[in-house]
Coordinates of C-alpha atoms and ligand atoms in Angstrom, one line a residue:
M2 CA 0.1 0.1 0.0
R3 CA 1.3 3.5 -0.8
P4 CA 1.8 5.7 1.9
L5 CA -1.4 8.4 2.3
R6 CA -0.5 11.6 1.1
P7 CA -1.0 14.5 4.1
L8 CA -4.1 16.1 2.6
L9 CA -5.5 12.4 2.0
L10 CA -4.5 11.8 5.7
A11 CA -6.2 15.0 6.8
T12 CA -9.2 14.4 4.8
A13 CA -9.6 10.5 6.4
L14 CA -8.8 12.2 10.0
L15 CA -11.4 14.4 9.8
L16 CA -13.9 11.8 8.2
A17 CA -13.0 9.7 11.1
T18 CA -13.7 12.4 13.5
A19 CA -17.1 13.0 11.7
A20 CA -18.0 9.4 11.9
S21 CA -17.1 9.2 16.1
C22 CA -19.5 12.3 16.3
D23 CA -22.4 10.3 15.5
S24 CA -21.9 8.4 18.9
T25 CA -20.7 11.2 20.8
P26 CA -23.4 13.8 22.0
E27 CA -22.9 17.0 20.2
T28 CA -20.9 20.0 22.3
K29 CA -23.1 22.9 21.7
V30 CA -23.0 26.1 23.1
D31 CA -26.0 26.4 25.7
G32 CA -28.2 29.1 27.0
P33 CA -31.5 30.7 27.2
F34 CA -32.0 30.3 23.8
R35 CA -32.2 27.0 23.8
D36 CA -35.1 27.1 26.4
S37 CA -38.0 26.4 24.4
K38 CA -40.3 27.8 27.2
R39 CA -39.1 31.1 27.2
P40 CA -40.6 33.9 25.2
V41 CA -39.1 34.0 21.5
A42 CA -37.9 37.6 22.0
E43 CA -35.9 36.6 24.8
R44 CA -34.5 33.6 23.0
V45 CA -33.5 35.9 20.0
A46 CA -31.6 38.3 22.1
D47 CA -29.9 35.7 23.8
L48 CA -28.6 34.2 20.7
L49 CA -27.9 37.3 18.8
A50 CA -25.9 38.3 21.6
R51 CA -23.5 35.5 21.2
M52 CA -23.1 35.9 17.5
S53 CA -20.4 37.1 15.7
L54 CA -20.4 39.0 12.5
D55 CA -19.6 35.9 10.0
E56 CA -22.3 34.0 11.9
K57 CA -25.0 36.8 11.4
I58 CA -24.2 37.2 7.7
G59 CA -24.6 33.2 7.5
Q60 CA -28.0 33.5 8.8
M61 CA -29.0 36.2 6.1
T62 CA -27.3 33.8 3.2
Q63 CA -29.4 31.3 1.1
A64 CA -27.8 29.2 -1.2
E65 CA -28.8 26.5 -4.1
R66 CA -28.7 22.8 -3.2
G67 CA -26.5 22.1 -6.1
S68 CA -23.9 25.1 -5.1
I69 CA -23.5 24.0 -1.4
S70 CA -22.2 21.2 0.4
P71 CA -23.0 20.1 3.9
E72 CA -19.1 20.8 5.0
E73 CA -19.7 24.2 3.3
V74 CA -22.8 24.8 5.8
T75 CA -20.7 24.5 8.7
E76 CA -17.7 26.3 7.3
F77 CA -19.8 29.5 6.1
R78 CA -22.6 29.2 8.9
V79 CA -24.9 29.3 6.1
G80 CA -28.6 29.6 7.5
S81 CA -30.7 28.5 4.5
I82 CA -30.6 26.4 1.4
L83 CA -33.4 26.2 -1.5
S84 CA -33.9 23.8 -4.4
G85 CA -34.6 25.9 -7.3
G86 CA -37.5 24.8 -9.7
G87 CA -36.6 21.0 -10.4
S88 CA -33.5 20.7 -8.4
V89 CA -33.5 17.8 -6.6
P90 CA -31.7 14.7 -4.7
T91 CA -31.1 11.2 -6.1
P92 CA -33.3 9.6 -5.7
N93 CA -36.3 12.2 -5.8
N94 CA -38.3 10.8 -3.6
R95 CA -39.3 11.1 0.1
G96 CA -36.2 9.1 1.3
G97 CA -33.8 11.0 -0.8
W98 CA -35.0 14.5 0.5
V99 CA -35.0 13.3 4.0
A100 CA -31.7 12.0 3.6
M101 CA -30.9 15.3 2.1
V102 CA -32.2 17.8 4.6
D103 CA -31.0 16.0 7.4
A104 CA -27.5 15.8 6.1
Y105 CA -27.7 19.4 5.9
Q106 CA -29.0 20.0 9.1
K107 CA -26.4 18.0 11.0
A108 CA -24.0 20.5 9.5
A109 CA -25.4 23.4 10.4
L110 CA -25.9 22.0 14.1
A111 CA -22.0 21.2 13.9
T112 CA -21.3 25.2 13.9
P113 CA -20.3 26.3 17.4
L114 CA -23.9 27.7 18.3
G115 CA -25.6 25.1 16.4
I116 CA -28.1 27.3 14.8
P117 CA -30.7 25.2 12.7
F118 CA -30.8 26.0 9.2
I119 CA -34.3 26.3 7.3
Y120 CA -34.7 24.5 3.6
G121 CA -37.1 26.3 1.1
S122 CA -38.6 24.8 -2.0
D123 CA -41.8 25.9 -4.3
A124 CA -44.5 23.7 -3.3
V125 CA -46.7 25.9 -5.3
H126 CA -49.6 23.5 -6.2
G127 CA -48.2 20.5 -3.6
H128 CA -44.8 19.6 -3.0
N129 CA -44.2 19.9 -6.7
N130 CA -40.6 19.3 -7.0
V131 CA -41.1 15.5 -5.4
T132 CA -42.1 12.6 -7.8
G133 CA -45.2 11.0 -6.2
A134 CA -46.6 14.1 -4.4
T135 CA -50.2 15.1 -4.9
I136 CA -50.2 18.0 -7.5
F137 CA -53.3 20.2 -6.7
P138 CA -54.6 22.9 -9.1
H139 CA -52.9 26.1 -9.9
N140 CA -54.0 29.3 -7.9
I141 CA -56.2 30.2 -10.8
G142 CA -58.2 27.3 -10.6
L143 CA -58.3 27.7 -6.9
G144 CA -59.6 31.3 -7.2
A145 CA -62.3 29.9 -9.4
T146 CA -63.5 27.9 -6.6
R147 CA -63.7 31.1 -4.2
D148 CA -63.5 28.6 -1.2
P149 CA -60.8 30.0 1.4
Q150 CA -61.6 26.8 3.5
L151 CA -60.4 24.5 0.6
A152 CA -57.3 26.8 -0.1
E153 CA -56.6 26.2 3.6
A154 CA -57.5 22.6 3.6
I155 CA -55.0 22.4 0.5
G156 CA -52.4 24.2 2.4
A157 CA -52.4 21.7 5.2
A158 CA -52.4 19.1 2.7
T159 CA -49.4 20.3 1.0
A160 CA -47.4 21.5 4.2
T161 CA -47.9 17.7 5.4
E162 CA -46.1 16.2 2.3
V163 CA -43.5 19.2 2.6
A164 CA -42.8 18.1 6.1
E165 CA -42.7 14.8 5.3
T166 CA -39.8 15.5 3.1
G167 CA -38.1 17.3 5.7
V168 CA -38.4 20.5 4.1
H169 CA -39.2 23.7 6.4
W170 CA -40.4 26.4 4.2
T171 CA -42.3 26.7 1.0
F172 CA -42.2 30.0 -1.7
A173 CA -45.9 29.9 -1.9
P174 CA -48.4 31.5 -2.3
C175 CA -48.2 33.7 -5.0
V176 CA -50.4 36.5 -4.1
C177 CA -49.8 38.1 -7.4
V178 CA -52.8 40.0 -9.0
A179 CA -52.7 39.2 -12.9
R180 CA -53.9 41.9 -14.5
D181 CA -52.5 41.1 -17.8
D182 CA -53.4 37.5 -19.2
R183 CA -50.1 37.7 -21.7
W184 CA -48.1 37.5 -18.6
G185 CA -46.7 33.9 -18.0
R186 CA -47.1 33.8 -14.4
T187 CA -51.2 34.4 -14.6
Y188 CA -51.8 30.8 -13.4
E189 CA -50.2 31.5 -10.3
S190 CA -52.7 34.0 -9.5
F191 CA -55.7 33.5 -7.8
S192 CA -57.7 36.4 -9.5
E193 CA -57.2 39.9 -11.3
D194 CA -59.2 41.0 -8.0
P195 CA -57.4 41.9 -5.3
A196 CA -60.3 41.0 -2.8
I197 CA -60.5 37.4 -3.8
V198 CA -56.3 37.0 -4.0
A199 CA -56.7 38.5 -0.3
S200 CA -59.4 35.7 0.5
M201 CA -57.8 33.0 -0.8
S202 CA -54.3 33.7 1.2
S203 CA -56.2 31.5 3.6
V204 CA -53.7 28.9 1.9
I205 CA -51.2 30.3 4.4
K206 CA -53.2 29.2 7.4
G207 CA -53.2 25.7 6.3
L208 CA -49.6 25.7 5.4
Q209 CA -48.4 27.0 8.7
S210 CA -50.7 25.1 10.6
Q211 CA -48.4 22.2 9.9
Q212 CA -45.4 24.4 10.8
V213 CA -44.4 25.0 7.4
M214 CA -43.2 28.5 6.9
A215 CA -45.5 30.4 4.0
T216 CA -44.0 33.2 1.5
A217 CA -46.2 35.6 0.4
K218 CA -45.0 36.7 -3.2
H219 CA -43.7 38.5 -5.0
Y220 CA -43.9 41.9 -3.3
L221 CA -45.1 44.5 -4.8
G222 CA -47.0 44.6 -8.1
D223 CA -45.7 41.5 -10.0
G224 CA -48.9 41.1 -11.5
G225 CA -49.0 44.9 -12.6
T226 CA -46.2 45.1 -15.2
T227 CA -46.7 47.1 -18.3
G228 CA -47.8 44.4 -21.3
G229 CA -47.9 41.4 -18.8
K230 CA -44.0 41.3 -19.1
D231 CA -42.6 39.0 -16.6
Q232 CA -40.1 41.0 -14.4
G233 CA -41.2 44.2 -16.1
N234 CA -42.1 47.7 -14.8
T235 CA -45.1 48.2 -13.1
E236 CA -46.3 51.8 -14.1
L237 CA -48.8 52.8 -11.6
S238 CA -49.3 55.6 -8.9
I239 CA -48.9 54.7 -5.4
E240 CA -52.6 55.2 -4.8
E241 CA -53.2 52.5 -7.6
L242 CA -50.5 50.3 -6.4
R243 CA -51.9 50.1 -3.0
R244 CA -55.6 49.4 -4.2
L245 CA -54.6 46.8 -6.6
H246 CA -51.7 44.9 -5.4
L247 CA -51.3 45.7 -1.4
P248 CA -54.8 44.0 -0.1
P249 CA -53.3 40.5 -0.7
Y250 CA -50.0 41.7 1.6
E251 CA -52.3 43.2 4.3
A252 CA -54.2 39.6 4.3
A253 CA -51.0 37.6 4.3
I254 CA -49.6 39.4 7.5
K255 CA -53.2 38.8 9.4
H256 CA -52.4 35.4 8.8
N257 CA -49.0 35.7 10.4
V258 CA -47.0 35.1 7.0
A259 CA -43.4 33.8 8.0
S260 CA -42.0 35.5 5.1
V261 CA -42.3 37.9 1.9
M262 CA -40.4 37.5 -1.3
V263 CA -39.6 40.7 -3.2
S264 CA -40.5 40.6 -7.1
F265 CA -38.0 40.7 -9.6
S266 CA -40.4 43.8 -11.5
S267 CA -39.6 47.1 -11.1
W268 CA -42.4 50.0 -9.6
N269 CA -42.3 53.1 -12.1
G270 CA -38.7 52.1 -13.0
T271 CA -37.4 51.4 -9.6
K272 CA -36.3 47.6 -8.8
V273 CA -38.5 46.8 -5.8
H274 CA -35.3 44.9 -4.7
G275 CA -33.7 48.1 -3.9
S276 CA -36.8 50.2 -2.7
E277 CA -36.2 51.0 1.0
F278 CA -39.7 52.6 0.6
L279 CA -41.5 49.5 -0.4
I280 CA -40.0 46.9 1.6
T281 CA -39.3 48.9 4.8
K282 CA -41.5 52.0 5.0
L283 CA -44.6 50.1 3.5
L284 CA -44.2 46.4 4.6
K285 CA -42.2 46.6 7.8
E286 CA -43.2 49.9 9.2
E287 CA -46.8 50.7 7.8
L288 CA -48.1 47.1 7.6
K289 CA -46.0 45.9 10.6
F290 CA -44.9 42.9 8.8
G291 CA -43.0 40.8 11.6
G292 CA -41.7 38.0 9.5
F293 CA -38.4 38.1 7.2
V294 CA -38.1 39.6 3.5
V295 CA -36.1 37.2 1.4
S296 CA -35.0 38.4 -2.4
D297 CA -35.9 36.0 -5.6
W298 CA -33.4 34.1 -7.5
N299 CA -30.1 36.4 -8.2
G300 CA -32.7 39.1 -8.0
V301 CA -30.1 41.5 -5.7
D302 CA -28.1 41.3 -9.1
Q303 CA -30.2 43.0 -10.9
I304 CA -30.8 46.4 -8.9
D305 CA -27.7 47.8 -10.4
G306 CA -28.4 46.8 -14.0
A307 CA -25.1 45.4 -14.6
P308 CA -24.2 41.7 -14.6
G309 CA -22.4 40.2 -11.0
L310 CA -23.6 41.0 -7.5
S311 CA -21.7 44.1 -6.9
A312 CA -21.1 45.8 -3.7
S313 CA -23.9 48.4 -4.6
D314 CA -26.3 45.5 -5.5
V315 CA -25.8 44.2 -1.9
R316 CA -25.7 47.0 -0.1
T317 CA -28.9 48.7 -1.8
A318 CA -31.1 45.2 -1.1
I319 CA -29.9 45.3 2.8
N320 CA -30.4 48.7 3.2
A321 CA -33.8 48.4 1.6
G322 CA -34.7 46.0 4.2
V323 CA -34.0 42.5 2.2
D324 CA -33.1 40.2 5.2
M325 CA -32.2 37.1 3.3
V326 CA -30.8 36.8 -0.1
M327 CA -31.6 33.7 -2.6
A328 CA -27.9 34.2 -4.1
P329 CA -28.1 30.6 -5.3
A330 CA -24.6 29.9 -7.0
V331 CA -23.3 33.3 -5.9
W332 CA -23.7 32.7 -2.0
R333 CA -19.9 32.9 -1.3
E334 CA -19.6 36.3 -3.2
F335 CA -22.4 37.6 -1.0
I336 CA -21.1 36.7 2.0
Q337 CA -17.7 38.2 1.0
V338 CA -19.2 41.5 -0.2
L339 CA -21.5 42.1 2.8
K340 CA -18.8 41.4 4.9
A341 CA -16.9 44.4 3.3
E342 CA -19.9 46.4 3.2
V343 CA -20.5 46.1 6.9
E344 CA -16.9 46.7 7.9
A345 CA -16.8 49.7 6.0
G346 CA -19.8 51.1 7.7
R347 CA -22.1 51.0 4.6
V348 CA -24.3 48.6 6.0
P349 CA -25.0 49.4 9.5
M350 CA -24.9 46.9 12.2
S351 CA -28.3 47.7 13.2
R352 CA -29.6 46.4 10.0
I353 CA -27.8 43.2 10.2
D354 CA -29.4 42.6 13.5
D355 CA -32.9 43.5 12.7
A356 CA -32.1 40.8 9.8
N357 CA -31.3 38.1 12.1
R358 CA -33.7 38.9 14.9
R359 CA -36.5 38.3 12.0
I360 CA -35.2 35.0 10.8
L361 CA -34.4 33.8 14.2
A362 CA -37.5 34.8 15.6
K363 CA -39.1 32.6 12.6
K364 CA -36.9 29.5 13.4
F365 CA -37.7 29.7 17.3
E366 CA -41.4 29.7 16.4
F367 CA -41.6 27.3 13.9
G368 CA -39.5 24.9 16.5
L369 CA -36.6 24.3 14.3
F370 CA -34.3 24.3 17.6
E371 CA -36.5 21.6 18.9
R372 CA -37.2 19.3 15.8
T373 CA -33.9 18.8 14.2
K374 CA -34.7 15.6 12.3
T375 CA -37.3 14.7 9.8
N376 CA -39.9 12.7 11.6
R377 CA -40.1 9.6 9.4
N378 CA -43.2 8.0 11.1
T379 CA -46.0 9.5 9.3
A380 CA -47.7 8.8 6.1
A381 CA -49.5 11.5 4.1
F382 CA -47.0 12.1 1.0
G383 CA -49.3 11.1 -2.0
S384 CA -51.8 9.5 0.0
A385 CA -55.5 9.0 -0.9
P386 CA -57.0 11.3 1.2
H387 CA -54.8 14.1 -0.4
R388 CA -55.4 12.9 -3.9
A389 CA -59.3 13.1 -2.9
L390 CA -59.1 16.5 -1.6
A391 CA -57.2 17.4 -4.9
R392 CA -60.1 15.9 -6.8
Q393 CA -62.5 18.0 -5.2
A394 CA -60.8 21.0 -5.5
V395 CA -60.6 20.3 -9.5
A396 CA -64.1 19.5 -9.5
K397 CA -65.0 22.7 -7.6
S398 CA -62.6 25.0 -9.9
Q399 CA -64.1 24.0 -13.2
V400 CA -65.8 27.0 -14.9
L401 CA -69.1 26.0 -17.4
L402 CA -68.9 28.9 -20.3
K403 CA -71.4 27.5 -22.5
N404 CA -73.8 24.7 -22.5
S405 CA -76.6 24.1 -25.1
G406 CA -77.7 20.9 -23.3
V407 CA -74.9 18.6 -24.1
L408 CA -74.0 18.1 -20.8
P409 CA -74.0 16.5 -18.4
L410 CA -73.0 13.4 -20.5
K411 CA -74.6 10.4 -19.0
A412 CA -72.4 7.6 -17.4
G413 CA -72.8 4.0 -18.6
T414 CA -74.4 4.3 -21.6
G415 CA -73.3 6.0 -25.3
R416 CA -70.5 6.6 -27.5
I417 CA -68.0 9.3 -26.6
F418 CA -65.0 10.2 -28.4
V419 CA -62.5 11.9 -26.7
A420 CA -59.3 13.7 -28.6
G421 CA -56.8 16.8 -28.3
K422 CA -53.3 17.1 -27.2
N423 CA -54.3 17.6 -23.3
A424 CA -56.6 14.8 -22.9
D425 CA -54.2 12.4 -21.9
N426 CA -51.3 14.4 -20.7
V427 CA -50.9 14.7 -16.9
G428 CA -47.9 16.7 -17.3
N429 CA -49.9 19.4 -19.8
Q430 CA -52.7 19.3 -17.4
S431 CA -50.2 20.3 -14.4
G432 CA -48.6 23.0 -16.1
G433 CA -44.9 24.5 -15.1
W434 CA -43.6 24.0 -11.5
T435 CA -44.4 20.0 -12.0
L436 CA -41.5 18.2 -11.3
T437 CA -39.0 20.5 -13.2
W438 CA -39.3 24.3 -13.4
Q439 CA -40.9 24.9 -16.8
G440 CA -43.1 21.5 -16.3
S441 CA -43.3 19.2 -19.3
P442 CA -45.5 17.4 -21.6
G443 CA -46.1 13.6 -20.7
E444 CA -46.0 11.6 -17.5
V445 CA -46.3 12.7 -13.8
P446 CA -46.2 9.5 -11.6
G447 CA -49.2 8.9 -9.8
G448 CA -51.3 11.3 -11.8
T449 CA -54.7 10.6 -13.7
S450 CA -55.2 12.1 -16.7
I451 CA -58.3 13.7 -17.8
L452 CA -59.1 10.8 -19.9
K453 CA -58.7 8.1 -17.7
G454 CA -61.0 9.8 -15.4
I455 CA -63.5 10.0 -17.8
R456 CA -63.0 6.2 -18.6
E457 CA -63.4 6.0 -14.5
V458 CA -66.8 7.9 -14.5
A459 CA -68.2 6.8 -17.5
G460 CA -68.0 3.1 -16.6
S461 CA -68.9 0.1 -18.5
G462 CA -71.6 0.2 -20.7
A463 CA -70.4 3.3 -22.1
T464 CA -67.8 3.2 -25.2
I465 CA -64.9 5.5 -25.0
T466 CA -62.6 5.9 -28.3
Y467 CA -59.5 8.0 -27.9
A468 CA -57.2 9.3 -30.7
Q469 CA -55.4 12.6 -30.1
D470 CA -55.6 14.2 -33.5
G471 CA -59.5 12.7 -33.5
S472 CA -58.7 10.3 -36.4
G473 CA -61.0 7.6 -36.3
L474 CA -64.1 9.7 -35.6
D475 CA -66.9 9.4 -37.2
K476 CA -70.7 10.1 -37.1
S477 CA -71.4 6.9 -35.0
Y478 CA -70.6 8.8 -31.7
D479 CA -73.1 10.7 -29.7
V480 CA -70.4 13.2 -28.2
A481 CA -66.8 14.5 -28.8
V482 CA -64.9 15.8 -25.9
V483 CA -62.1 17.5 -27.3
V484 CA -59.1 18.6 -24.8
I485 CA -57.6 21.5 -25.9
G486 CA -55.1 24.4 -24.6
E487 CA -51.6 25.0 -23.4
K488 CA -48.5 23.2 -23.1
P489 CA -46.6 23.8 -19.8
Y490 CA -44.5 27.0 -18.9
A491 CA -43.5 28.9 -16.0
E492 CA -42.4 32.6 -15.7
F493 CA -41.1 34.5 -18.5
E494 CA -41.1 32.0 -21.0
G495 CA -44.9 31.8 -20.6
D496 CA -45.1 35.5 -21.7
R497 CA -47.2 35.3 -24.7
M498 CA -47.0 39.1 -26.0
E499 CA -48.5 38.2 -29.2
G500 CA -51.7 37.1 -27.7
T501 CA -53.0 33.9 -26.5
G502 CA -54.8 32.3 -29.5
L503 CA -55.2 28.7 -29.7
D504 CA -52.4 26.5 -31.6
G505 CA -52.3 25.0 -35.2
E506 CA -52.7 21.3 -33.2
D507 CA -55.7 22.6 -31.2
K508 CA -57.2 24.5 -34.5
A509 CA -57.0 21.1 -36.7
V510 CA -58.6 18.9 -34.2
L511 CA -61.3 21.0 -33.5
E512 CA -61.9 21.4 -37.3
K513 CA -62.0 17.8 -38.0
V514 CA -64.6 17.3 -35.3
R515 CA -66.6 20.4 -36.8
A516 CA -66.6 19.2 -40.4
L517 CA -68.5 15.7 -38.8
G518 CA -71.0 17.5 -37.1
V519 CA -70.9 15.2 -34.0
P520 CA -71.8 17.4 -30.7
T521 CA -68.9 18.7 -29.3
V522 CA -67.6 19.6 -25.7
V523 CA -64.5 21.4 -25.6
V524 CA -62.3 21.5 -22.4
V525 CA -59.9 24.2 -22.3
V526 CA -56.7 23.4 -20.3
S527 CA -55.0 26.5 -19.7
G528 CA -53.2 28.7 -17.5
R529 CA -55.1 31.7 -18.6
P530 CA -58.0 32.6 -20.5
L531 CA -57.3 31.7 -24.2
E532 CA -58.7 33.4 -27.5
I533 CA -61.7 31.4 -28.2
G534 CA -64.2 33.9 -29.0
S535 CA -64.0 32.8 -32.8
H536 CA -64.3 29.2 -32.2
L537 CA -67.0 29.1 -29.5
D538 CA -70.0 29.2 -32.0
G539 CA -69.2 25.7 -33.3
W540 CA -69.1 24.1 -29.7
N541 CA -72.0 22.9 -27.9
A542 CA -70.2 23.3 -24.6
A543 CA -67.3 24.6 -23.1
L544 CA -65.3 23.9 -19.8
A545 CA -62.5 26.0 -18.3
A546 CA -60.5 23.5 -16.2
W547 CA -57.4 25.5 -15.7
L548 CA -54.6 23.4 -15.0
P549 CA -56.0 20.9 -12.4
G550 CA -53.0 19.1 -11.6
T551 CA -52.5 15.2 -11.3
E552 CA -56.5 14.6 -10.5
G553 CA -57.9 14.7 -14.0
A554 CA -60.9 12.7 -12.5
G555 CA -62.3 15.8 -11.4
V556 CA -62.7 17.3 -14.5
A557 CA -64.7 13.9 -15.6
D558 CA -66.8 14.3 -12.1
V559 CA -68.3 17.4 -13.7
L560 CA -68.8 16.6 -17.6
F561 CA -71.0 13.7 -15.9
G562 CA -72.6 15.7 -13.4
R563 CA -71.2 13.7 -10.4
Q564 CA -70.6 17.3 -9.1
V565 CA -72.3 20.1 -10.6
P566 CA -70.2 23.3 -11.9
S567 CA -69.9 25.7 -9.5
G568 CA -66.7 27.7 -10.5
K569 CA -66.8 31.4 -11.3
L570 CA -64.3 32.8 -13.5
P571 CA -61.3 34.4 -11.6
M572 CA -60.2 36.7 -14.4
T573 CA -62.5 38.5 -16.9
W574 CA -62.4 36.6 -20.2
P575 CA -61.2 38.9 -22.7
A576 CA -62.6 39.5 -25.9
D577 CA -59.2 39.3 -27.6
G578 CA -56.7 37.8 -26.1
G579 CA -53.8 40.2 -27.3
H580 CA -56.0 43.3 -25.3
P581 CA -56.6 42.1 -21.7
A582 CA -59.4 43.3 -20.1
N583 CA -60.4 43.6 -16.3
A584 CA -63.2 44.0 -14.4
G585 CA -64.5 47.9 -14.6
D586 CA -61.9 48.7 -17.0
G587 CA -64.7 48.9 -19.8
K588 CA -62.7 46.8 -22.3
A589 CA -64.6 43.9 -24.3
A590 CA -65.2 40.7 -22.4
L591 CA -66.0 37.5 -23.8
F592 CA -67.2 36.7 -20.4
P593 CA -67.0 38.9 -17.4
L594 CA -65.4 38.3 -14.0
G595 CA -67.4 35.7 -11.9
F596 CA -69.3 34.1 -14.6
G597 CA -70.1 30.4 -14.5
L598 CA -73.0 28.4 -15.4
T599 CA -74.1 25.3 -13.8
Y600 CA -76.7 22.2 -14.5
Ligands
BGC707 C1 -34.5 27.6 -11.6 C2 -35.9 28.0 -11.2 C3 -35.9 29.6 -11.1 C4 -34.9 30.3 -12.6 C5 -35.2 31.7 -12.3 C6 -34.0 28.3 -12.6 O1 -32.9 27.5 -13.1 O2 -34.7 26.1 -11.7 O3 -36.0 27.8 -9.5 O4 -36.8 30.5 -10.4 O5 -34.2 29.8 -12.8 O6 -34.7 32.6 -13.4
BGC708 C1 -39.1 32.4 -8.7 C2 -39.6 32.7 -7.8 C3 -39.1 31.3 -6.8 C4 -38.0 31.1 -7.1 C5 -37.2 29.7 -6.5 C6 -37.6 32.3 -9.1 O1 -37.3 32.9 -10.4 O2 -39.2 34.2 -9.4 O3 -41.1 32.6 -7.5 O4 -39.5 31.2 -5.4 O5 -37.3 31.4 -8.4 O6 -37.3 28.8 -7.1

């Protein structure tokens, strides 16, 4: 055997020590901050007094899992890690996540003060990064239910799945008020109406009831940008900004939301990430938000307009009131730059302490110091009760736009032809933020497509024939159910500045059905109202299904009248997809906000 080189030897020794640590009790600094019976403020004050500048800056740092090792968490005292969209451990299942989170946590606890870290992930319609999770309808569908209690129940169910993977924090809900359907994040919005969004923020109550921290995002005015451009510029007077975009944050704060995420967008030309007025004066001082403010993905870099995390980016954001910086791959630079800015006196220590008080208070409140290992003895993940809840939510979110009497379909009899690219595609019906950031057509393990749901609900006795492109359809069929709409997208990749018209594939299948004269039910699976006005005359019924998620049978429940349609439009359906309309603006609408037929 060749002799070990010194470096290898050191590593071997380190590993040996780490291994032996498993059995030896950890020697951590003790003090009043460890006593869960003491008031949070007292624990915070005690802990803060023991912390060095490095430790404080570490608490303000959030790295991405792909860019940091457990060893670095210990070395740099990093206080938080996130999964970007689709950034997952191997294997991507509950066990894989628990192993990952617990390994990072062990590393965080190995620091002298043993301050637990928090892991954050975008569980925006269920715990959507994880294989086998229950995927609920995207917010636009939940908005159509107008049911805050249902949103709360979904929040609680999502949080139990989140907690079972060890994750402590979700970047949800998006409480954006989408005012222009061309925006790629329209489906993340409960409604164009701030009062409806505010009422649906009850999801926060559900999430946090299971000790998962929620995030109201993206503060402020993300849904109000000119032309619906993602990360664009919201050009509004302060009065209009307050009237349209602030109410959901007031509601979220009433629900005691743990964190608020800053919007990439600008307000009248100023990046929100650098706005002391919006973050400190309005949110923290006026609205008395007591949680912590997290920046969006490299959002701080954008402040000065130049690429890279500059000193001016960092000091502007922190001085504006950002408490934790999502610096996915550039977390080392962030730590370095912020330290230099503090030492140069350009970021006051009082600001660093304020940020730490806010972050630590939440870590205490959510019991992080007391539950440092994931509970492995629960079984809610992707469970039947959660799927049943999701199916119910899907049914309640369906909005019946038109019905000349062809609906409800009769179960157990007749010949039904099913067509369209979104009929048998759980990926398409789930949309963006499903397994990956953008989502993708195809399988989602555990999911039920709309076609499968139709087969189940129609039962034996009915003939169900399916062809995506409609081939094989003839006049012998009683009805054709054509499931059209959008394919998955997220954020700016979903911006449709050219308008929201149907694609060629949908038009072709609709034309095939129309030519045969078979009674037609069109189900629109989409993240926003599409331009359907010029096609509607040829359809006998139209149902807006939004992005239902994995439980496609909920759509079938409504088609067959197992559940009567009760959804109400959360958005005005514009007459022309290129020209967005909102209630009260006098613009032409195909269907107004609140529209929805029933049987
Ligand atoms: C990440 C997302 C993030 C996006 C920002 C992607 O690479 O996966 O989580 O939102 O970048 O542009
Ligand atoms: C998105 C956020 C998300 C974050 C982390 C950003 O690009 O704007 O909504 O929480 O990425 O994935």
